[in-house]
C-alpha atoms as a printed R data frame, in Angstrom:
    type eleno elety resid chain resno       x       y       z
1   ATOM     1    CA   MET     A     1  -7.245   6.002  -6.229
2   ATOM     2    CA   SER     A     2  -5.442   9.127  -5.443
3   ATOM     3    CA   LYS     A     3  -2.994  11.171  -7.538
4   ATOM     4    CA   LYS     A     4  -0.115   9.766  -5.372
5   ATOM     5    CA   GLN     A     5  -1.221   6.217  -5.530
6   ATOM     6    CA   GLN     A     6  -1.563   6.927  -9.438
7   ATOM     7    CA   LYS     A     7   1.968   8.344  -9.516
8   ATOM     8    CA   LEU     A     8   3.301   4.969  -7.881
9   ATOM     9    CA   ALA     A     9   1.415   2.773 -10.369
10  ATOM    10    CA   ASN     A    10   3.002   4.799 -13.306
11  ATOM    11    CA   LEU     A    11   6.335   4.706 -11.977
12  ATOM    12    CA   LEU     A    12   6.165   0.942 -11.686
13  ATOM    13    CA   ARG     A    13   4.715   0.584 -15.053
14  ATOM    14    CA   SER     A    14   7.632   2.748 -16.376
15  ATOM    15    CA   LYS     A    15   9.721   0.046 -15.209
16  ATOM    16    CA   GLY     A    16   7.955  -2.660 -17.098
17  ATOM    17    CA   LEU     A    17   5.717  -4.038 -14.334
18  ATOM    18    CA   GLU     A    18   2.185  -5.331 -14.799
19  ATOM    19    CA   PHE     A    19  -0.129  -5.450 -12.094
20  ATOM    20    CA   GLU     A    20  -3.864  -5.110 -11.097
21  ATOM    21    CA   GLU     A    21  -5.241  -2.190  -9.148
22  ATOM    22    CA   GLU     A    22  -7.623  -1.971  -6.276
23  ATOM    23    CA   VAL     A    23  -8.478  -5.906  -6.037
24  ATOM    24    CA   ARG     A    24 -11.571  -5.880  -4.366
25  ATOM    25    CA   ASP     A    25 -11.622  -9.715  -3.995
26  ATOM    26    CA   LEU     A    26  -8.739  -9.509  -1.344
27  ATOM    27    CA   PRO     A    27  -8.736  -8.282   2.116
28  ATOM    28    CA   GLY     A    28  -8.032  -4.594   2.460
29  ATOM    29    CA   THR     A    29  -8.606  -4.071  -1.273
30  ATOM    30    CA   PRO     A    30  -4.966  -3.679  -2.294
31  ATOM    31    CA   ASP     A    31  -4.023  -0.677  -4.153
32  ATOM    32    CA   ILE     A    32  -1.612  -2.604  -6.459
33  ATOM    33    CA   PHE     A    33  -1.703  -6.387  -6.611
34  ATOM    34    CA   PHE     A    34   1.194  -8.730  -8.538
35  ATOM    35    CA   ARG     A    35  -1.173 -11.856  -8.794
36  ATOM    36    CA   ASN     A    36   1.855 -14.140 -10.143
37  ATOM    37    CA   LYS     A    37   3.986 -12.977  -6.987
38  ATOM    38    CA   LYS     A    38   0.956 -13.157  -4.580
39  ATOM    39    CA   LEU     A    39   2.222  -9.618  -3.519
40  ATOM    40    CA   ALA     A    40  -0.381  -6.956  -2.457
41  ATOM    41    CA   ILE     A    41   0.897  -3.377  -2.164
42  ATOM    42    CA   PHE     A    42  -0.975  -0.737   0.143
43  ATOM    43    CA   PHE     A    43  -0.201   2.962  -0.241
44  ATOM    44    CA   HIS     A    44  -1.176   4.429   3.063
45  ATOM    45    CA   GLY     A    45  -1.813   7.840   3.673
46  ATOM    46    CA   CYS     A    46  -0.260   8.737   7.246
47  ATOM    47    CA   TYR     A    47  -2.814  10.376   8.817
48  ATOM    48    CA   TRP     A    48  -5.588   8.080   8.076
49  ATOM    49    CA   HIS     A    49  -3.682   4.956   8.599
50  ATOM    50    CA   ASN     A    50  -1.991   6.379  11.784
51  ATOM    51    CA   HIS     A    51   1.382   6.222  10.932
52  ATOM    52    CA   GLY     A    52   2.587   8.647  13.572
53  ATOM    53    CA   CYS     A    53   5.251  10.386  11.664
54  ATOM    54    CA   GLY     A    54   3.529  13.787  12.136
55  ATOM    55    CA   ASN     A    55   2.625  14.191   8.767
56  ATOM    56    CA   GLU     A    56  -0.710  16.287   9.319
57  ATOM    57    CA   VAL     A    57  -3.463  17.059   7.122
58  ATOM    58    CA   VAL     A    58  -6.649  18.731   7.795
59  ATOM    59    CA   ASN     A    59  -9.123  15.852   8.368
60  ATOM    60    CA   PRO     A    60 -12.337  15.599  10.515
61  ATOM    61    CA   ILE     A    61 -11.620  12.044  11.773
62  ATOM    62    CA   THR     A    62 -10.870  11.527  15.388
63  ATOM    63    CA   ALA     A    63  -7.842  10.005  16.941
64  ATOM    64    CA   SER     A    64 -10.154   6.927  17.882
65  ATOM    65    CA   GLN     A    65 -11.124   6.439  14.202
66  ATOM    66    CA   ARG     A    66  -7.503   6.467  12.987
67  ATOM    67    CA   ALA     A    67  -6.601   3.899  15.667
68  ATOM    68    CA   ALA     A    68  -9.559   1.833  14.410
69  ATOM    69    CA   ARG     A    69  -8.274   2.119  10.997
70  ATOM    70    CA   SER     A    70  -4.992   0.884  11.945
71  ATOM    71    CA   LEU     A    71  -6.462  -2.207  13.845
72  ATOM    72    CA   THR     A    72  -8.346  -2.974  10.683
73  ATOM    73    CA   ASP     A    73  -5.542  -2.582   8.591
74  ATOM    74    CA   GLN     A    74  -3.731  -5.171  10.850
75  ATOM    75    CA   GLN     A    75  -6.509  -7.766  10.601
76  ATOM    76    CA   GLN     A    76  -6.821  -7.544   6.746
77  ATOM    77    CA   GLN     A    77  -2.719  -7.913   6.468
78  ATOM    78    CA   LYS     A    78  -2.986 -11.039   9.008
79  ATOM    79    CA   GLU     A    79  -5.886 -12.393   6.601
80  ATOM    80    CA   LEU     A    80  -3.786 -12.155   3.488
81  ATOM    81    CA   LEU     A    81  -0.820 -13.704   5.094
82  ATOM    82    CA   GLU     A    82  -3.191 -16.596   6.236
83  ATOM    83    CA   GLN     A    83  -4.336 -16.820   2.489
84  ATOM    84    CA   GLY     A    84  -0.920 -17.382   1.228
85  ATOM    85    CA   TYR     A    85  -0.442 -13.767   0.117
86  ATOM    86    CA   LYS     A    86   2.584 -11.298   0.995
87  ATOM    87    CA   TYR     A    87   1.964  -7.512   1.341
88  ATOM    88    CA   LEU     A    88   3.966  -4.336   1.571
89  ATOM    89    CA   VAL     A    89   2.758  -0.803   2.788
90  ATOM    90    CA   VAL     A    90   4.121   2.105   1.089
91  ATOM    91    CA   TRP     A    91   3.815   5.030   3.352
92  ATOM    92    CA   GLU     A    92   2.562   8.525   1.791
93  ATOM    93    CA   CYS     A    93   5.372  10.387   3.710
94  ATOM    94    CA   ASP     A    94   7.979   8.000   2.458
95  ATOM    95    CA   PHE     A    95   6.701   8.350  -1.162
96  ATOM    96    CA   ASP     A    96   6.663  12.201  -0.550
97  ATOM    97    CA   ASN     A    97  10.210  12.070   0.402
98  ATOM    98    CA   ASP     A    98  11.773   9.556  -2.408
99  ATOM    99    CA   PRO     A    99   9.347   8.117  -4.637
100 ATOM   100    CA   ASP     A   100  12.295   6.340  -6.588
101 ATOM   101    CA   THR     A   101  13.218   4.431  -3.386
102 ATOM   102    CA   GLN     A   102   9.859   3.339  -2.732
103 ATOM   103    CA   VAL     A   103   9.589   1.738  -6.282
104 ATOM   104    CA   LEU     A   104  12.847   0.127  -5.813
105 ATOM   105    CA   LYS     A   105  11.254  -1.273  -2.364
106 ATOM   106    CA   VAL     A   106   8.442  -2.714  -4.164
107 ATOM   107    CA   ILE     A   107  10.945  -4.004  -7.049
108 ATOM   108    CA   ASN     A   108  13.023  -5.573  -4.238
109 ATOM   109    CA   ARG     A   109  10.037  -7.120  -2.456
110 ATOM   110    CA   LEU     A   110   9.158  -8.686  -6.086
111 ATOM   111    CA   HIS     A   111  12.577 -10.247  -6.529
112 ATOM   112    CA   PHE     A   112  13.576 -11.111  -3.038
113 ATOM   113    CA   SER     A   113  10.595 -12.778  -1.545
C-alpha cells in the first residue's frame, strides 16, 4: 500500500470507520473494502491508471500499458457490480488536492448508496 493510500486509510479510521485493506479475493483487489456495505474503494494513481489529468510522474511504462491497465480496471469494476458489490475510485490527484473531500466522498457513498 502506498503512503497516500495509507493516509486515506488512516483518515477513514480517524472517523471511526472499520474496513479491510487489500482484499485479494475480490476483483481488482480493492485497497479498502467495507464488507457490511459491499463497497470497494480503489485508490488509483493517475499516471498508471490512465486518468488523463496531466499528473505526470517519471515512469517507464508506455501509453499502451496504461491503456491496457485502464481496460483491466473497467473489467474488474464490471465484475464487482455483477457480484453485487459497489465501488468508488479515489484518484491520486483529487486526494493530493483535498484529502478531506475524498474522505467525505467515501463517507457519503457509505451512507447514501
